[in-house]
Coordinates of C-alpha atoms and ligand atoms in Angstrom, one line a residue:
X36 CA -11.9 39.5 -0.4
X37 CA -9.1 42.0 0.7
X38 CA -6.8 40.9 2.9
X39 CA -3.9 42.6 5.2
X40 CA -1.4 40.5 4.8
X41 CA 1.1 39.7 1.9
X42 CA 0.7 36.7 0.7
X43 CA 3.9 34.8 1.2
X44 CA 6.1 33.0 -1.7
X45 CA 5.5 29.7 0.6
X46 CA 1.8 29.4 0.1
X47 CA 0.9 26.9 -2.0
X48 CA -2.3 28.1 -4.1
X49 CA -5.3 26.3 -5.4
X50 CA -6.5 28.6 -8.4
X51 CA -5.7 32.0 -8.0
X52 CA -8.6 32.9 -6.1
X53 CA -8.5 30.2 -3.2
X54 CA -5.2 30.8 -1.3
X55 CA -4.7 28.4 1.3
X56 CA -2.6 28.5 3.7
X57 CA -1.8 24.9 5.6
X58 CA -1.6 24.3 9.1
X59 CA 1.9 22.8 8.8
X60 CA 3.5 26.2 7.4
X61 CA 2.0 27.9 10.7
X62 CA 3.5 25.2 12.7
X63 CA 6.6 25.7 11.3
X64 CA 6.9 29.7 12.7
X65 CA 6.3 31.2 8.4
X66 CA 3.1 33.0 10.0
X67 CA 4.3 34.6 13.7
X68 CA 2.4 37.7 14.6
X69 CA 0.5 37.4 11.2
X70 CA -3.4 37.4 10.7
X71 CA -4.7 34.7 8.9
X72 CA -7.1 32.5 7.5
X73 CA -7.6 28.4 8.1
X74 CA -9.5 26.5 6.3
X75 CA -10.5 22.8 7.9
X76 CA -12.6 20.7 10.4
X77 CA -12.6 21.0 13.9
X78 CA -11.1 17.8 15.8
X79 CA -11.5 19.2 19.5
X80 CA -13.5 21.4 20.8
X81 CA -13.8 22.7 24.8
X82 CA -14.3 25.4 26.9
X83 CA -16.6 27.6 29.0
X84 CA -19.6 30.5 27.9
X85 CA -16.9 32.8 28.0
X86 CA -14.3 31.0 26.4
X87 CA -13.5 28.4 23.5
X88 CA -10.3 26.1 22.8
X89 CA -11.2 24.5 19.7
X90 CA -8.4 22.5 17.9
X91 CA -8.6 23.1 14.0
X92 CA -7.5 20.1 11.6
X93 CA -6.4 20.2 7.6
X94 CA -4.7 17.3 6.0
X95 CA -1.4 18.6 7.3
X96 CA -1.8 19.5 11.0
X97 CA -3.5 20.3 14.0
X98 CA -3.4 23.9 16.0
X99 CA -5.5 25.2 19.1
X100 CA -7.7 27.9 18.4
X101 CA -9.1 30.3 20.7
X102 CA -12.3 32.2 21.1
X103 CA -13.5 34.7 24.2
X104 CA -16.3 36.4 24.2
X105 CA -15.6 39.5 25.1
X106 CA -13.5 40.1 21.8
X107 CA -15.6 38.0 19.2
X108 CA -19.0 39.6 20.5
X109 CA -22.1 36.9 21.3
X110 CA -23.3 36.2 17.9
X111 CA -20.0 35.1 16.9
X112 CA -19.1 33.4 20.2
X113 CA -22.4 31.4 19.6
X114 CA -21.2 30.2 16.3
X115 CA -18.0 29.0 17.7
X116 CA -20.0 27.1 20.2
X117 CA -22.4 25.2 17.7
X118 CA -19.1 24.3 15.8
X119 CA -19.0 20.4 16.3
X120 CA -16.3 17.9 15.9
X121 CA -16.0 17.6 12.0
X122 CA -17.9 20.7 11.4
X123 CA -15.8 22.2 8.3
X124 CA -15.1 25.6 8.9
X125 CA -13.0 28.9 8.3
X126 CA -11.3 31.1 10.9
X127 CA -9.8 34.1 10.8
X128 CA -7.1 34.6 13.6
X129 CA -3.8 35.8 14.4
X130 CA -0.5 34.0 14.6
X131 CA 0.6 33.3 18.4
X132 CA 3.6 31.4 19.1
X133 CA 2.8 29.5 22.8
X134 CA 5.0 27.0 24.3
X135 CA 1.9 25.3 26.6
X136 CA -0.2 24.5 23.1
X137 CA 0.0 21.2 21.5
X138 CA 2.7 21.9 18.7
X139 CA 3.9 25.4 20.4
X140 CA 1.3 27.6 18.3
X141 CA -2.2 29.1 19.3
X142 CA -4.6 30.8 16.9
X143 CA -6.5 34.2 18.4
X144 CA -9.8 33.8 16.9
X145 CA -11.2 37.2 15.9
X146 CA -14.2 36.0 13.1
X147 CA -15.5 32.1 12.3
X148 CA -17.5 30.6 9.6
X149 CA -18.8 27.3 9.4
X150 CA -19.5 26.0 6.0
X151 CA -20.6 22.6 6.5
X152 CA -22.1 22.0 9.9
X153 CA -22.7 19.0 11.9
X154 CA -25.9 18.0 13.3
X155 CA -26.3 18.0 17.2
X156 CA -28.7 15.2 16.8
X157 CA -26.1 12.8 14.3
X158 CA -22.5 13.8 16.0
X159 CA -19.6 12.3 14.5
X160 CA -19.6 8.8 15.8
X161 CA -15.8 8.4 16.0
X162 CA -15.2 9.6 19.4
X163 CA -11.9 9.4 21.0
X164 CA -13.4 6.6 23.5
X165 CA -14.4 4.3 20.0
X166 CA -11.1 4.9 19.3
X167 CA -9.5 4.0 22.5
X168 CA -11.5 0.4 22.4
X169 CA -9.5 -0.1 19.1
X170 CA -6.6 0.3 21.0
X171 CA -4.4 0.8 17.7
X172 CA -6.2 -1.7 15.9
X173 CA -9.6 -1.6 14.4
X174 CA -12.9 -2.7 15.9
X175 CA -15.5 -3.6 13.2
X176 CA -16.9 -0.4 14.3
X177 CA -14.4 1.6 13.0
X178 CA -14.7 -0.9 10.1
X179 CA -18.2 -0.7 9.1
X180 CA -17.6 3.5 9.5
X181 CA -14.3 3.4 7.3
X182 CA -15.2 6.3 5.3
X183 CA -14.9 8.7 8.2
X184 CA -12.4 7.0 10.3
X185 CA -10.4 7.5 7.1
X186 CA -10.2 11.5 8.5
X187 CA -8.2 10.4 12.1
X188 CA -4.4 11.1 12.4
X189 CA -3.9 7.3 12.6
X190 CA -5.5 6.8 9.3
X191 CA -4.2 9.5 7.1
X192 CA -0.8 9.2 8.8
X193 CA -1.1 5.6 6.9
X194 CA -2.6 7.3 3.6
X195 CA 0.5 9.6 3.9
X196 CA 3.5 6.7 3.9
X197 CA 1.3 4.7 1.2
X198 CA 1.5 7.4 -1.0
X199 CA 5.2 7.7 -0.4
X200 CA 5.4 3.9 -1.0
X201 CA 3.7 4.2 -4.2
X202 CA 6.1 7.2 -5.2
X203 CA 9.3 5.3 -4.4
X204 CA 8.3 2.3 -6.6
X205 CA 7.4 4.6 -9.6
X206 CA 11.0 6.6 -9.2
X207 CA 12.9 3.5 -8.8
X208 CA 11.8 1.7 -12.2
X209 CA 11.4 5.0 -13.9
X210 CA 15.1 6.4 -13.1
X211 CA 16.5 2.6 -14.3
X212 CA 13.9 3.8 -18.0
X213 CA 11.4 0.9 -17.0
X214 CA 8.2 1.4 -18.9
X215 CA 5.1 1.8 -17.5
X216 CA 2.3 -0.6 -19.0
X217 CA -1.7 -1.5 -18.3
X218 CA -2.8 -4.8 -18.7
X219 CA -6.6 -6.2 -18.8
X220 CA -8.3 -7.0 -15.7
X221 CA -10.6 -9.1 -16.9
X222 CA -8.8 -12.3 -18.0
X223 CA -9.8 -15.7 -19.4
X224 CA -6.9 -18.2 -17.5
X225 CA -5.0 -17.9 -14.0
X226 CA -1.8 -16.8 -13.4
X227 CA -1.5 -18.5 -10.2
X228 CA -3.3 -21.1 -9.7
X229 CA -7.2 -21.4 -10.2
X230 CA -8.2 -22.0 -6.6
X231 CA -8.1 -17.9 -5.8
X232 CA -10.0 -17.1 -8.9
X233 CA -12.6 -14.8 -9.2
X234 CA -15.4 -15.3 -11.5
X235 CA -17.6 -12.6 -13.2
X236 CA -20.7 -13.6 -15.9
X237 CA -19.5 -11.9 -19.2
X238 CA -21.9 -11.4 -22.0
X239 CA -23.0 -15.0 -23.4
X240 CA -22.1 -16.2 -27.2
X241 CA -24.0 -18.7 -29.1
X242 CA -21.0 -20.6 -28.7
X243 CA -20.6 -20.3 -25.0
X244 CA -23.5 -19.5 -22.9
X245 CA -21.8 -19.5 -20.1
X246 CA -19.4 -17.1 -20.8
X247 CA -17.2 -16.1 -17.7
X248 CA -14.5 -14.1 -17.4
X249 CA -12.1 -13.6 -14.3
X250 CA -10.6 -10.9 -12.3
X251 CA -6.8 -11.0 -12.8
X252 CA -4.6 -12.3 -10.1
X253 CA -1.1 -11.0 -12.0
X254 CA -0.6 -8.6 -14.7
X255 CA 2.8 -10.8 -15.2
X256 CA 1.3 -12.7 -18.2
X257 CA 0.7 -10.1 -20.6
X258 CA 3.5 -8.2 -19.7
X259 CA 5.3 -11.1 -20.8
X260 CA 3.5 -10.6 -24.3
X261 CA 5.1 -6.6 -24.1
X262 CA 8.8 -8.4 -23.5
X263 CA 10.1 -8.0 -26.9
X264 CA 8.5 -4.9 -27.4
X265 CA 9.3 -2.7 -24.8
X266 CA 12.4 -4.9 -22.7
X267 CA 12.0 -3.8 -19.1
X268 CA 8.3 -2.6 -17.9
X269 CA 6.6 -1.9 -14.8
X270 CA 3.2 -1.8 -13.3
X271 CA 1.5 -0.4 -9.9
X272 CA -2.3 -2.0 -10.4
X273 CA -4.7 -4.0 -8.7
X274 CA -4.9 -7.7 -8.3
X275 CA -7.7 -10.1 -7.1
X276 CA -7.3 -13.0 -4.8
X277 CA -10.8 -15.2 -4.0
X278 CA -8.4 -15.8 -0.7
X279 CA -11.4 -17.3 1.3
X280 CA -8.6 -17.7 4.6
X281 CA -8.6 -14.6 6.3
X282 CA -5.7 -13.6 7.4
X283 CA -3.3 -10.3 8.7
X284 CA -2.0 -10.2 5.2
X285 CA -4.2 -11.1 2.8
X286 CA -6.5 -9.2 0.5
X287 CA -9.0 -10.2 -2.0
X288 CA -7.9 -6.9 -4.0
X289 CA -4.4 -5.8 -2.8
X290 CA -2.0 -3.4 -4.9
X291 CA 0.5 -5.1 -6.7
X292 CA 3.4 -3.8 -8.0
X293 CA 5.4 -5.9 -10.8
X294 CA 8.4 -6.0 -13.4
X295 CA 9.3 -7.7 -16.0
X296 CA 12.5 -7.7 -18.0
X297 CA 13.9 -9.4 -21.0
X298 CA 17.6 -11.0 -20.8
X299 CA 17.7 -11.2 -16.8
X300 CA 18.1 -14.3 -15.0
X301 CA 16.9 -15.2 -11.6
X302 CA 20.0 -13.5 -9.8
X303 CA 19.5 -10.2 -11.3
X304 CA 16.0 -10.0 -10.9
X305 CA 16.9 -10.4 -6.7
X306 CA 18.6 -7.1 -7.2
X307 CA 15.7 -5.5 -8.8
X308 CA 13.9 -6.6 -6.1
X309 CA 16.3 -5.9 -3.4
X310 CA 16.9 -2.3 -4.9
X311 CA 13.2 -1.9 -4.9
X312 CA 12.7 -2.3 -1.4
X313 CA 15.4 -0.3 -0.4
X314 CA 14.2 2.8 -2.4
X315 CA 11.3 2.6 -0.4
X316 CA 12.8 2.1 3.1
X317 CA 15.0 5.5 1.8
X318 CA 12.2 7.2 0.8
X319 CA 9.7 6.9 3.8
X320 CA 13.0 8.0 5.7
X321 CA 13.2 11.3 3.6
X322 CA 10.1 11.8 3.1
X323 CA 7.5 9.6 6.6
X324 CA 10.1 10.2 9.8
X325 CA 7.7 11.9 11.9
X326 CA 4.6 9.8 10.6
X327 CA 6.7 6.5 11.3
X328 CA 7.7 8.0 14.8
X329 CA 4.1 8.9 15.2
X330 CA 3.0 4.9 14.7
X331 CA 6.0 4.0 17.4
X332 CA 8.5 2.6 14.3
X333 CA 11.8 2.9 15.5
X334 CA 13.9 4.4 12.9
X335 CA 17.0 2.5 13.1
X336 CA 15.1 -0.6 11.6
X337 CA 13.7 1.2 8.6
X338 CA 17.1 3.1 8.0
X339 CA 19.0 -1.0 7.9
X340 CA 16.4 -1.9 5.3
X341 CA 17.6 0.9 4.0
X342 CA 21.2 0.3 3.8
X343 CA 21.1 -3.9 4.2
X344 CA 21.9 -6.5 1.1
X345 CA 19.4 -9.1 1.5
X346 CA 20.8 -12.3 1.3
X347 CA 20.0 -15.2 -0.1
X348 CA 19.1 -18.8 0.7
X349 CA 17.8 -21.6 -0.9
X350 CA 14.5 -23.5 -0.4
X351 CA 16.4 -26.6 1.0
X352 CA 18.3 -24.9 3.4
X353 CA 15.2 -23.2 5.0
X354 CA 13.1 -26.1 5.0
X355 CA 16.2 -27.7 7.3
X356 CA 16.2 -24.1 9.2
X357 CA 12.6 -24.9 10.0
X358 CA 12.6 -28.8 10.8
X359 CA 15.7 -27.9 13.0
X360 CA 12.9 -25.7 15.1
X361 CA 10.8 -28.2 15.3
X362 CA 8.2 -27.1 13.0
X363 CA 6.9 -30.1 10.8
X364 CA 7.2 -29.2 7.2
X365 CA 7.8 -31.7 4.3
X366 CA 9.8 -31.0 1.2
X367 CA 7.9 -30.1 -1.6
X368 CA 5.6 -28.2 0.5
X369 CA 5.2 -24.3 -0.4
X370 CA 6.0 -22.2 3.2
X371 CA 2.4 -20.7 4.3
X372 CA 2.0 -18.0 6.3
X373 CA 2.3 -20.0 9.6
X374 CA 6.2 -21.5 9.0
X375 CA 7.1 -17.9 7.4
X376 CA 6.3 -16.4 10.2
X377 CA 8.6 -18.5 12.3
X378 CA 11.1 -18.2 9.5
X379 CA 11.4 -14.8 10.0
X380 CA 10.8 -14.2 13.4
X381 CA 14.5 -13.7 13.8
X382 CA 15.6 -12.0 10.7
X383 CA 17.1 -8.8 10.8
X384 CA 16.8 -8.2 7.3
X385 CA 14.8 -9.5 4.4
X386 CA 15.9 -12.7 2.9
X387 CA 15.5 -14.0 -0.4
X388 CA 14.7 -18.0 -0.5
X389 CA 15.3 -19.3 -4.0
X390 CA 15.1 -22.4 -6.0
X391 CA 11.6 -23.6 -4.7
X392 CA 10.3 -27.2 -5.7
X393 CA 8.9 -27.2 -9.2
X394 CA 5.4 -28.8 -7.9
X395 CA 5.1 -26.1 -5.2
X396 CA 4.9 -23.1 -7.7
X397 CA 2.8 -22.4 -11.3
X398 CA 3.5 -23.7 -14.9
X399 CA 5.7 -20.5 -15.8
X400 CA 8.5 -20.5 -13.6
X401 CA 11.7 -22.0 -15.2
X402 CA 12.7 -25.1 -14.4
X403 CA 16.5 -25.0 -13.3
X404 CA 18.5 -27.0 -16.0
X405 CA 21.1 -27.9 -13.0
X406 CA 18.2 -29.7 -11.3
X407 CA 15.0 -30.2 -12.9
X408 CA 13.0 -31.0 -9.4
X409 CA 13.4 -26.8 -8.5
X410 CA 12.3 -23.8 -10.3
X411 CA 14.5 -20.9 -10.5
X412 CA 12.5 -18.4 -8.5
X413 CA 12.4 -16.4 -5.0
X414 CA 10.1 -15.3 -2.8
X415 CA 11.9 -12.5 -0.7
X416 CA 10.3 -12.8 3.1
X417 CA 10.5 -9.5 5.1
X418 CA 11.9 -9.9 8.6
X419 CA 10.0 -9.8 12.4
X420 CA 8.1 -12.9 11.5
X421 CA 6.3 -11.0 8.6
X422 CA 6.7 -13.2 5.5
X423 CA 6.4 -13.2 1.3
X424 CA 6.2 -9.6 0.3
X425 CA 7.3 -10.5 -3.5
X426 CA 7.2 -13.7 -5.3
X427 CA 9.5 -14.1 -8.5
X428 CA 11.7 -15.6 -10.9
X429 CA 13.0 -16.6 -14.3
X430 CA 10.0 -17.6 -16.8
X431 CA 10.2 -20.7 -19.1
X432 CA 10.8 -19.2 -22.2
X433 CA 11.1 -22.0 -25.1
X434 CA 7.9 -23.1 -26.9
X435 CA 8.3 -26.2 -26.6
X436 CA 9.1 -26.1 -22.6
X437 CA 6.2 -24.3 -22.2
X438 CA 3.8 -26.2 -23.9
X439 CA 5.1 -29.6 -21.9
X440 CA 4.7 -27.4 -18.6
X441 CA 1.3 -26.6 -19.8
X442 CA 0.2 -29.9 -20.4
X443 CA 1.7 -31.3 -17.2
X444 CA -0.7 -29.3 -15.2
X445 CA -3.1 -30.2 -17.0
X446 CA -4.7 -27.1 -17.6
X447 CA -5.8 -26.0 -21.4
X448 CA -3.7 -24.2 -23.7
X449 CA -6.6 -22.5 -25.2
X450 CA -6.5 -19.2 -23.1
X451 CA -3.0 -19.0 -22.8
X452 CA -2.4 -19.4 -26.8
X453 CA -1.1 -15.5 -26.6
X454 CA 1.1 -16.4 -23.8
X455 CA 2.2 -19.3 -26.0
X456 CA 2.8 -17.3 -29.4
X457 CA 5.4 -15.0 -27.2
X458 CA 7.6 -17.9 -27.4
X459 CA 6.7 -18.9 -30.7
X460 CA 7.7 -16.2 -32.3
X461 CA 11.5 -15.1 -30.8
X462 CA 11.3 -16.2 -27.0
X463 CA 14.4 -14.8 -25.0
X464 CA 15.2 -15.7 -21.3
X465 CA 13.4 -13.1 -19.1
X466 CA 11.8 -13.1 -15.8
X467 CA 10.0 -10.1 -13.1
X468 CA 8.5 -10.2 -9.9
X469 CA 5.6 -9.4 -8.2
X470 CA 5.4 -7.3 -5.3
X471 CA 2.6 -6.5 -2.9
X472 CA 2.4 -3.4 -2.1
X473 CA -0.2 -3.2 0.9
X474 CA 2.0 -5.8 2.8
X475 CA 5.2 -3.9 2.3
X476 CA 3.1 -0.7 3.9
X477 CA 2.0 -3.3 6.7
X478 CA 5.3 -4.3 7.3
X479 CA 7.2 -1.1 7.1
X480 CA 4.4 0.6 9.0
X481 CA 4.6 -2.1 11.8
X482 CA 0.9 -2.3 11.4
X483 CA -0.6 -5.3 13.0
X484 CA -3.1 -6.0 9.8
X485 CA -2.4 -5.6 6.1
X486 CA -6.4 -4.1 6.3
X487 CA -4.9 -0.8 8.2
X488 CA -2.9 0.3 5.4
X489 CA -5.2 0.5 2.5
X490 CA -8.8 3.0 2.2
X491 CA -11.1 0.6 1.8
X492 CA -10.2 -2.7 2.5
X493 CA -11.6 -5.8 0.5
X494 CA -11.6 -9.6 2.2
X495 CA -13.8 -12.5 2.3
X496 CA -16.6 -11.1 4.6
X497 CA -16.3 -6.8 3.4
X498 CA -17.4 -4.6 0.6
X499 CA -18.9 -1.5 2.5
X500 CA -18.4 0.8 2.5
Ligands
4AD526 O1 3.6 -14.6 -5.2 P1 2.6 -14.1 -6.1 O2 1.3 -14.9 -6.2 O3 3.2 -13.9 -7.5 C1 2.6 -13.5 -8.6 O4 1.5 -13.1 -8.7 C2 3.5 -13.4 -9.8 N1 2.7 -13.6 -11.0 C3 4.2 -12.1 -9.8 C4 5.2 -11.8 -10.9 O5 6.2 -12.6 -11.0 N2 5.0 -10.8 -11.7 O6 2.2 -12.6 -5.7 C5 3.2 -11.6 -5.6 C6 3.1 -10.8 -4.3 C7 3.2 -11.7 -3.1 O7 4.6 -11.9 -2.7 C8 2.5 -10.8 -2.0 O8 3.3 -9.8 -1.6 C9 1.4 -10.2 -2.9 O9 1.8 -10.3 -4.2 N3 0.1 -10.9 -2.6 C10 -0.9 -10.4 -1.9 N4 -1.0 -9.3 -1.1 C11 -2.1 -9.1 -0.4 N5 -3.2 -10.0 -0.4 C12 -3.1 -11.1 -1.2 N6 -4.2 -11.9 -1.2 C13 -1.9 -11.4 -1.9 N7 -1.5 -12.3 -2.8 C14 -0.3 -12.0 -3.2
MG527 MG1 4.0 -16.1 -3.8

């Protein structure tokens, strides 16, 4: 097709024959007076029998279009007409800078073509009233038609800061030369704890006709067998969680993001963790201002995440904190969700609580030689009563610690022999983290769900879509 404009530098192409120009570009004044083409669905669409306002989306932007009559002619008036919300179309305009549109930018419709139309009879059952009932939230209407809610500024302003999220965490343990390494997902023993297992028939043997294996909870185990091979490694993957309690922050598959590094002791493993979070405060600051204005986050919070150390206080200090506010919790006890959440309440940064109870945490987590009642770990709990967003800590590294931790839960040794042989053959102290991702983007996001931050999400009652 010939076209009477010169293609600017700024256009970002998709194959040399599909130029595309994106909404956002227009927006931003590179296209004044110019003719153009936009590609995209419409989101609005209004007007009279002698005039159309229709407002054109693309994953970048929004712009009013408009159509008369007079100038388009009636067949092509009459197309503009049929064009229904989430109709994908192309339009031909030009370029009109106008301080009364939305976004200070109109588009002078002189031809329209719609490639994929929309059905009078089915119309596009996310109306603006659905939304409205929602309220910010998300109805199980909006639920049960996730795939196409996934298209409404509220949802791919999300997508957009997750993405950013997932960027940050890859930049931070690449720049620092982690590694990045795949584990299985299909695993034969927990990682933490067999009560959120998930269980999947696989292939009977004449030794075991009853063969299962399990979904894994934590890639942390056999990145503990890549230790001595690669030092410090990385992962971005999913876990799975048979987390029958539903609640705003748990997943049955939720994107986890783990470390693991050989030589490191539970102190410097807190600054890994610290440094991770505050790469991705940064970042969505760089890269997510106007989305996180666009939720209502107030920027000054995100930027001292940014800019905050996170300190750090021990188990026996916060179980105190709590009792203190009246809330009854025992020693020994791990902190759920509930006394978190009033933990928190009054942070104004995240805070690291170390040096847990042995019995309140798995087999691998190294006992402290000072005191052999804690564990030298951390959970690091994100402020305005949000809670755990990693959990963490040194591993128990010596064969023969491992084993007696082993046999003290009384769980086999059979499918964590592998596990076992790292140590047998030239353990070293080492220890990671894990952190979840979806709740950091729940938190950061100020979302009131961890569910409104991830595509499709998975919990005890949903896998449709
Ligand atoms: O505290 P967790 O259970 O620790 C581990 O899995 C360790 N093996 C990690 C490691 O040291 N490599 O889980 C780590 C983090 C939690 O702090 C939480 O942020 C997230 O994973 N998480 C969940 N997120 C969403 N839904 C769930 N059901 C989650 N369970 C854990
Ligand atoms: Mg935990």
């Amino acid at each position: 097709m010939k076209r009477d404009f010169q293609l600017p530098d700024i256009i970002r192409s998709i194959g040399e024959d599909m130029k595309t120009i994106w909404i956002s570009d227009v927006l931003n004044g590179k296209f004044d007076g110019q003719n153009i083409e936009l590609k995209g669905w419409v989101k609005r669409s209004r007007g009279s029998n002698k005039i159309r306002f229709l407002v054109l989306r693309d994953s970048t932007g929004a712009i009013q279009c408009v159509g008369k009559k007079d100038t388009l002619g009636e067949d092509a008036f009459e197309q503009l007409k049929s064009a229904l919300i989430e109709s994908s179309i192309i339009i031909n305009g030009m370029v009109n800078p106008d301080e009364r549109a939305d976004g200070g930018y109109e588009l002078v419709i002189q031809s329209v073509e719609i490639i994929g139309p929309v059905n009078p009879k089915t119309p596009f059952p996310i109306t603006e009233s659905a939304m409205a009932a929602a309220d910010g939230g998300e109805t199980e209407f909006l639920l049960d038609n996730r795939h196409l809610y996934l298209r409404t500024s509220r949802m791919t302003t999300m997508l957009k800061i997750r993405s950013s999220v997932f960027g940050a965490i890859h930049s931070y343990f690449r720049n620092q030369d982690f590694i990045e390494y795949q584990a299985p997902n299909f695993v034969a023993g927990a990682v933490e704890g067999g009560s959120t297992l998930f269980e999947v028939p696989y292939f009977p043997t004449e030794k075991n006709p009853e063969r299962k294996a399990y979904l894994t909870q934590s890639w942390q185990l056999y990145a503990e067998a890549a230790m001595p091979a690669l030092e410090r490694l990385y992962t971005i993957a999913p876990s799975f969680r048979a987390e029958k309690s539903r609640t705003r922050r748990h997943l049955t598959e939720f994107w986890h993001a783990e470390m693991e590094v050989a030589w490191a002791n539970n102190q410097e493993i807190m600054s890994y963790g610290e440094g991770v979070v505050r790469k991705i405060a940064t970042t969505l600051l760089e890269e997510r201002s106007a989305e996180l204005e666009s939720l209502d986050r107030d920027l000054e919070t995100i930027a001292r995440y940014a800019d905050s150390k996170f300190p750090r206080i021990r188990y026996d200090e916060a179980v105190e904190t709590l009792q203190g506010m009246g809330v009854e919790i025992e020693w020994g006890q791990d902190l759920d969700y509930s006394k978190e959440k009033v933990l928190t309440q009054d942070f104004d940064v995240p805070h690291f609580l170390t040096h847990y109870p042995k019995i309140a945490k798995p087999f691998y987590h190294r006992v402290d030689p000072d005191d052999e009642n804690y564990v030298l770990c951390h959970d690091l709990l994100a402020p305005e009563g949000y809670g755990e967003i990693i959990g963490g800590g040194e591993r128990t590294w010596s064969e023969e610690e491992i084993l007696a931790r082993i046999d003290e839960e009384g769980t086999p040794r059979e499918p964590y022999q592998f596990y076992i042989d790292t140590r047998t053959y030239g353990g070293v102290p080492h220890g990671g983290f894990g952190l979840g991702v979806d709740r950091v983007c729940s938190w950061l996001t100020g979302a009131d769900h961890i569910r409104e931050v991830i595509p499709f999400p998975r919990d005890s009652r949903r896998i449709t879509p």
